[in-house]
Amino acid sequence: RLGECQLHRVRGVHTSPGYRVHARSFGHGAADHLAVQLVVDLTRQGDKVTGGTMRLGSRATLIADSGTLAYRVYGGRPVVYERHRHRYEVNSQCVAALESRGMVFSGKDDRGQRMEIIEIRHGHPFFFCTQFHPEFQSRPAVPAAPILALVLAAAKRLDRRMQEDGGVLRPGAGFERRV
């Protein structure tokens, strides 16, 4: 599963044991097993609607743990720049609870406050969700790393490709190899 933007991240919580989110709650409902919302709407502050607030443009995402899928998907780079266009975020009060259930927040913003990449390391063949939109920088000869990883994982070739690329994914490489 590859998810991009907040809507897919919340859907991803459905697959995490012990968590269910109301299907129509994206940003405004409550989780069945949490006392706080999983998603924060950037256009609201309490009951006040601020309107027009979105995170836009290219922003840095830090990938600190070299043992994560994010680190390998992004070619071993500890910092990646991806484009954003969203108004919902994971509620930081829920991070510890989600991590205790097996979700890994492998990418964070440059202040360490916003969760940018979620993955599940065990029990799922490929679960990689991003807050940003990698498709905004994807090109035919150099696909976005998460999209290439999804296609390779679906074809059951991701592990072999990463091994051939030296333990990390190198988008744009591999055209000289026979598939």
PDB file of C-alpha atoms in Angstrom:
ATOM      1  CA  ARG A   1       0.000   0.000   0.000  1.00  0.00           C
ATOM      2  CA  LEU A   2       1.304   3.400  -0.989  1.00  0.00           C
ATOM      3  CA  GLY A   3      -0.610   6.328   0.368  1.00  0.00           C
ATOM      4  CA  GLU A   4      -0.028   9.952  -0.309  1.00  0.00           C
ATOM      5  CA  CYS A   5      -1.519  12.918   1.455  1.00  0.00           C
ATOM      6  CA  GLN A   6      -3.523  12.709   4.649  1.00  0.00           C
ATOM      7  CA  LEU A   7      -6.589  10.889   3.390  1.00  0.00           C
ATOM      8  CA  HIS A   8      -4.538   7.781   2.619  1.00  0.00           C
ATOM      9  CA  ARG A   9      -2.676   7.969   5.907  1.00  0.00           C
ATOM     10  CA  VAL A  10      -5.928   7.864   7.840  1.00  0.00           C
ATOM     11  CA  ARG A  11      -7.106   4.937   5.756  1.00  0.00           C
ATOM     12  CA  GLY A  12      -3.813   3.281   6.653  1.00  0.00           C
ATOM     13  CA  VAL A  13      -4.755   3.418  10.316  1.00  0.00           C
ATOM     14  CA  HIS A  14      -7.597   1.001   9.514  1.00  0.00           C
ATOM     15  CA  THR A  15      -4.979  -1.704   8.923  1.00  0.00           C
ATOM     16  CA  SER A  16      -3.234  -1.051  12.235  1.00  0.00           C
ATOM     17  CA  PRO A  17      -4.531  -3.504  14.870  1.00  0.00           C
ATOM     18  CA  GLY A  18      -6.809  -1.895  17.438  1.00  0.00           C
ATOM     19  CA  TYR A  19      -7.572   1.264  15.498  1.00  0.00           C
ATOM     20  CA  ARG A  20     -10.657   2.193  13.579  1.00  0.00           C
ATOM     21  CA  VAL A  21     -11.489   5.606  12.212  1.00  0.00           C
ATOM     22  CA  HIS A  22     -14.981   6.543  11.085  1.00  0.00           C
ATOM     23  CA  ALA A  23     -14.909   6.571   7.292  1.00  0.00           C
ATOM     24  CA  ARG A  24     -16.384  10.065   7.125  1.00  0.00           C
ATOM     25  CA  SER A  25     -14.289  11.512   9.929  1.00  0.00           C
ATOM     26  CA  PHE A  26     -11.250  12.692   7.979  1.00  0.00           C
ATOM     27  CA  GLY A  27     -10.172  15.525  10.238  1.00  0.00           C
ATOM     28  CA  HIS A  28     -13.381  16.104  12.165  1.00  0.00           C
ATOM     29  CA  GLY A  29     -14.422  12.785  13.753  1.00  0.00           C
ATOM     30  CA  ALA A  30     -13.057  10.767  16.644  1.00  0.00           C
ATOM     31  CA  ALA A  31     -11.279   7.434  16.586  1.00  0.00           C
ATOM     32  CA  ASP A  32     -13.022   4.569  18.324  1.00  0.00           C
ATOM     33  CA  HIS A  33     -10.052   3.767  20.589  1.00  0.00           C
ATOM     34  CA  LEU A  34      -8.467   7.169  21.054  1.00  0.00           C
ATOM     35  CA  ALA A  35      -9.700  10.101  23.091  1.00  0.00           C
ATOM     36  CA  VAL A  36      -8.201  12.579  20.611  1.00  0.00           C
ATOM     37  CA  GLN A  37      -8.483  13.043  16.871  1.00  0.00           C
ATOM     38  CA  LEU A  38      -5.939  11.242  14.708  1.00  0.00           C
ATOM     39  CA  VAL A  39      -6.006  14.049  12.176  1.00  0.00           C
ATOM     40  CA  VAL A  40      -5.661  17.788  12.690  1.00  0.00           C
ATOM     41  CA  ASP A  41      -7.316  20.214  10.278  1.00  0.00           C
ATOM     42  CA  LEU A  42      -4.937  23.120   9.653  1.00  0.00           C
ATOM     43  CA  THR A  43      -7.870  25.401   8.790  1.00  0.00           C
ATOM     44  CA  ARG A  44      -9.261  25.110  12.339  1.00  0.00           C
ATOM     45  CA  GLN A  45      -7.908  26.196  15.682  1.00  0.00           C
ATOM     46  CA  GLY A  46     -10.278  24.810  18.283  1.00  0.00           C
ATOM     47  CA  ASP A  47     -13.786  25.764  17.209  1.00  0.00           C
ATOM     48  CA  LYS A  48     -12.509  28.711  15.174  1.00  0.00           C
ATOM     49  CA  VAL A  49     -12.276  28.325  11.389  1.00  0.00           C
ATOM     50  CA  THR A  50      -9.196  30.176  10.146  1.00  0.00           C
ATOM     51  CA  GLY A  51      -9.743  29.331   6.480  1.00  0.00           C
ATOM     52  CA  GLY A  52      -7.252  29.111   3.638  1.00  0.00           C
ATOM     53  CA  THR A  53      -4.455  27.517   5.664  1.00  0.00           C
ATOM     54  CA  MET A  54      -2.505  24.955   3.648  1.00  0.00           C
ATOM     55  CA  ARG A  55       1.045  23.686   3.638  1.00  0.00           C
ATOM     56  CA  LEU A  56       2.282  24.328   0.135  1.00  0.00           C
ATOM     57  CA  GLY A  57       5.533  24.008  -1.759  1.00  0.00           C
ATOM     58  CA  SER A  58       8.762  22.085  -1.448  1.00  0.00           C
ATOM     59  CA  ARG A  59       9.746  21.198   2.099  1.00  0.00           C
ATOM     60  CA  ALA A  60      12.498  19.173   3.721  1.00  0.00           C
ATOM     61  CA  THR A  61      11.769  15.770   5.223  1.00  0.00           C
ATOM     62  CA  LEU A  62      14.377  14.252   7.540  1.00  0.00           C
ATOM     63  CA  ILE A  63      14.890  10.497   7.541  1.00  0.00           C
ATOM     64  CA  ALA A  64      16.969   9.773  10.628  1.00  0.00           C
ATOM     65  CA  ASP A  65      16.916   5.968  10.883  1.00  0.00           C
ATOM     66  CA  SER A  66      18.978   4.112   8.281  1.00  0.00           C
ATOM     67  CA  GLY A  67      17.013   0.936   9.093  1.00  0.00           C
ATOM     68  CA  THR A  68      13.747   2.254   7.662  1.00  0.00           C
ATOM     69  CA  LEU A  69      12.151   1.587   4.331  1.00  0.00           C
ATOM     70  CA  ALA A  70      12.055   5.359   3.751  1.00  0.00           C
ATOM     71  CA  TYR A  71      15.843   5.538   4.004  1.00  0.00           C
ATOM     72  CA  ARG A  72      16.260   2.723   1.469  1.00  0.00           C
ATOM     73  CA  VAL A  73      13.518   3.994  -0.871  1.00  0.00           C
ATOM     74  CA  TYR A  74      15.133   7.439  -0.972  1.00  0.00           C
ATOM     75  CA  GLY A  75      18.557   6.045  -1.867  1.00  0.00           C
ATOM     76  CA  GLY A  76      20.099   6.446   1.589  1.00  0.00           C
ATOM     77  CA  ARG A  77      19.548  10.194   1.676  1.00  0.00           C
ATOM     78  CA  PRO A  78      18.889  11.599   5.170  1.00  0.00           C
ATOM     79  CA  VAL A  79      17.094  14.672   3.766  1.00  0.00           C
ATOM     80  CA  VAL A  80      14.641  14.742   0.860  1.00  0.00           C
ATOM     81  CA  TYR A  81      12.679  17.637  -0.596  1.00  0.00           C
ATOM     82  CA  GLU A  82       9.125  16.920  -1.704  1.00  0.00           C
ATOM     83  CA  ARG A  83       6.177  19.107  -2.619  1.00  0.00           C
ATOM     84  CA  HIS A  84       3.256  19.578  -0.266  1.00  0.00           C
ATOM     85  CA  ARG A  85      -0.346  20.551  -0.810  1.00  0.00           C
ATOM     86  CA  HIS A  86      -2.471  19.640   2.182  1.00  0.00           C
ATOM     87  CA  ARG A  87      -4.489  20.972   5.071  1.00  0.00           C
ATOM     88  CA  TYR A  88      -4.646  17.901   7.347  1.00  0.00           C
ATOM     89  CA  GLU A  89      -1.942  16.346   9.529  1.00  0.00           C
ATOM     90  CA  VAL A  90      -1.450  13.527  11.998  1.00  0.00           C
ATOM     91  CA  ASN A  91      -2.213  14.742  15.500  1.00  0.00           C
ATOM     92  CA  SER A  92       1.117  14.668  17.354  1.00  0.00           C
ATOM     93  CA  GLN A  93      -0.697  13.479  20.506  1.00  0.00           C
ATOM     94  CA  CYS A  94      -1.412  10.179  18.726  1.00  0.00           C
ATOM     95  CA  VAL A  95       2.116   9.416  17.530  1.00  0.00           C
ATOM     96  CA  ALA A  96       3.269   7.369  20.550  1.00  0.00           C
ATOM     97  CA  ALA A  97       0.073   5.301  20.557  1.00  0.00           C
ATOM     98  CA  LEU A  98       0.385   4.547  16.834  1.00  0.00           C
ATOM     99  CA  GLU A  99       4.073   3.669  17.179  1.00  0.00           C
ATOM    100  CA  SER A 100       3.244   1.249  19.994  1.00  0.00           C
ATOM    101  CA  ARG A 101       0.963  -0.556  17.498  1.00  0.00           C
ATOM    102  CA  GLY A 102       3.721  -1.023  14.909  1.00  0.00           C
ATOM    103  CA  MET A 103       3.533   2.112  12.792  1.00  0.00           C
ATOM    104  CA  VAL A 104       6.829   3.876  12.211  1.00  0.00           C
ATOM    105  CA  PHE A 105       7.027   7.609  11.553  1.00  0.00           C
ATOM    106  CA  SER A 106      10.212   7.390   9.515  1.00  0.00           C
ATOM    107  CA  GLY A 107      10.170  10.895   8.052  1.00  0.00           C
ATOM    108  CA  LYS A 108       9.571  14.136   9.921  1.00  0.00           C
ATOM    109  CA  ASP A 109       9.735  17.809   9.067  1.00  0.00           C
ATOM    110  CA  ASP A 110      12.910  19.792   9.762  1.00  0.00           C
ATOM    111  CA  ARG A 111      11.644  20.727  13.242  1.00  0.00           C
ATOM    112  CA  GLY A 112      10.656  17.146  14.106  1.00  0.00           C
ATOM    113  CA  GLN A 113       7.054  18.165  14.777  1.00  0.00           C
ATOM    114  CA  ARG A 114       5.178  17.061  11.675  1.00  0.00           C
ATOM    115  CA  MET A 115       4.970  13.433  10.605  1.00  0.00           C
ATOM    116  CA  GLU A 116       5.841  13.201   6.902  1.00  0.00           C
ATOM    117  CA  ILE A 117       6.296   9.452   6.250  1.00  0.00           C
ATOM    118  CA  ILE A 118       4.589   6.459   7.884  1.00  0.00           C
ATOM    119  CA  GLU A 119       5.512   2.843   7.333  1.00  0.00           C
ATOM    120  CA  ILE A 120       4.787  -0.530   8.851  1.00  0.00           C
ATOM    121  CA  ARG A 121       7.936  -2.622   9.141  1.00  0.00           C
ATOM    122  CA  HIS A 122       6.467  -6.000  10.065  1.00  0.00           C
ATOM    123  CA  GLY A 123       3.357  -7.856   8.989  1.00  0.00           C
ATOM    124  CA  HIS A 124       2.752  -6.013   5.724  1.00  0.00           C
ATOM    125  CA  PRO A 125       4.559  -6.573   2.402  1.00  0.00           C
ATOM    126  CA  PHE A 126       4.670  -2.857   1.505  1.00  0.00           C
ATOM    127  CA  PHE A 127       3.126  -0.057   3.549  1.00  0.00           C
ATOM    128  CA  PHE A 128       4.539   3.383   2.850  1.00  0.00           C
ATOM    129  CA  CYS A 129       2.507   6.578   3.239  1.00  0.00           C
ATOM    130  CA  THR A 130       3.609  10.141   2.690  1.00  0.00           C
ATOM    131  CA  GLN A 131       2.188  13.489   3.728  1.00  0.00           C
ATOM    132  CA  PHE A 132       3.598  15.053   0.558  1.00  0.00           C
ATOM    133  CA  HIS A 133       2.886  14.329  -3.094  1.00  0.00           C
ATOM    134  CA  PRO A 134       5.832  12.496  -4.719  1.00  0.00           C
ATOM    135  CA  GLU A 135       4.005  12.383  -8.052  1.00  0.00           C
ATOM    136  CA  PHE A 136       4.596  16.136  -8.430  1.00  0.00           C
ATOM    137  CA  GLN A 137       8.271  15.426  -9.173  1.00  0.00           C
ATOM    138  CA  SER A 138       7.911  12.096 -10.980  1.00  0.00           C
ATOM    139  CA  ARG A 139       9.083  11.823 -14.586  1.00  0.00           C
ATOM    140  CA  PRO A 140       8.935   8.867 -17.030  1.00  0.00           C
ATOM    141  CA  ALA A 141      12.679   8.163 -17.018  1.00  0.00           C
ATOM    142  CA  VAL A 142      13.140   9.094 -13.343  1.00  0.00           C
ATOM    143  CA  PRO A 143      10.027   8.087 -11.417  1.00  0.00           C
ATOM    144  CA  ALA A 144       9.435   9.318  -7.874  1.00  0.00           C
ATOM    145  CA  ALA A 145      11.094   6.936  -5.442  1.00  0.00           C
ATOM    146  CA  PRO A 146       7.907   5.931  -3.539  1.00  0.00           C
ATOM    147  CA  ILE A 147       6.013   5.275  -6.765  1.00  0.00           C
ATOM    148  CA  LEU A 148       8.841   3.182  -8.207  1.00  0.00           C
ATOM    149  CA  ALA A 149       9.032   1.281  -4.913  1.00  0.00           C
ATOM    150  CA  LEU A 150       5.302   0.528  -5.040  1.00  0.00           C
ATOM    151  CA  VAL A 151       5.479  -0.767  -8.612  1.00  0.00           C
ATOM    152  CA  LEU A 152       8.511  -2.918  -7.809  1.00  0.00           C
ATOM    153  CA  ALA A 153       6.882  -4.233  -4.608  1.00  0.00           C
ATOM    154  CA  ALA A 154       3.707  -5.128  -6.537  1.00  0.00           C
ATOM    155  CA  ALA A 155       5.847  -7.056  -9.029  1.00  0.00           C
ATOM    156  CA  LYS A 156       7.717  -8.680  -6.103  1.00  0.00           C
ATOM    157  CA  ARG A 157      10.988  -7.155  -7.338  1.00  0.00           C
ATOM    158  CA  LEU A 158      11.674  -4.437  -4.766  1.00  0.00           C
ATOM    159  CA  ASP A 159      14.083  -6.432  -2.598  1.00  0.00           C
ATOM    160  CA  ARG A 160      16.020  -7.713  -5.602  1.00  0.00           C
ATOM    161  CA  ARG A 161      16.228  -4.219  -7.134  1.00  0.00           C
ATOM    162  CA  MET A 162      17.457  -2.705  -3.877  1.00  0.00           C
ATOM    163  CA  GLN A 163      20.074  -5.419  -3.618  1.00  0.00           C
ATOM    164  CA  GLU A 164      21.212  -4.727  -7.195  1.00  0.00           C
ATOM    165  CA  ASP A 165      21.300  -0.974  -6.425  1.00  0.00           C
ATOM    166  CA  GLY A 166      23.591  -1.486  -3.428  1.00  0.00           C
ATOM    167  CA  GLY A 167      20.990  -1.833  -0.654  1.00  0.00           C
ATOM    168  CA  VAL A 168      18.982   1.262  -1.566  1.00  0.00           C
ATOM    169  CA  LEU A 169      16.676   2.227  -4.421  1.00  0.00           C
ATOM    170  CA  ARG A 170      18.170   4.325  -7.203  1.00  0.00           C
ATOM    171  CA  PRO A 171      15.355   5.662  -9.435  1.00  0.00           C
ATOM    172  CA  GLY A 172      16.537   6.215 -12.986  1.00  0.00           C
ATOM    173  CA  ALA A 173      19.074   3.397 -12.719  1.00  0.00           C
ATOM    174  CA  GLY A 174      18.297  -0.018 -14.106  1.00  0.00           C
ATOM    175  CA  PHE A 175      17.440   0.886 -17.700  1.00  0.00           C
ATOM    176  CA  GLU A 176      20.581  -0.887 -18.840  1.00  0.00           C
ATOM    177  CA  ARG A 177      19.518  -4.105 -17.076  1.00  0.00           C
ATOM    178  CA  ARG A 178      17.137  -6.635 -18.557  1.00  0.00           C
ATOM    179  CA  VAL A 179      13.890  -6.819 -16.571  1.00  0.00           C
TER     180      VAL A 179
END
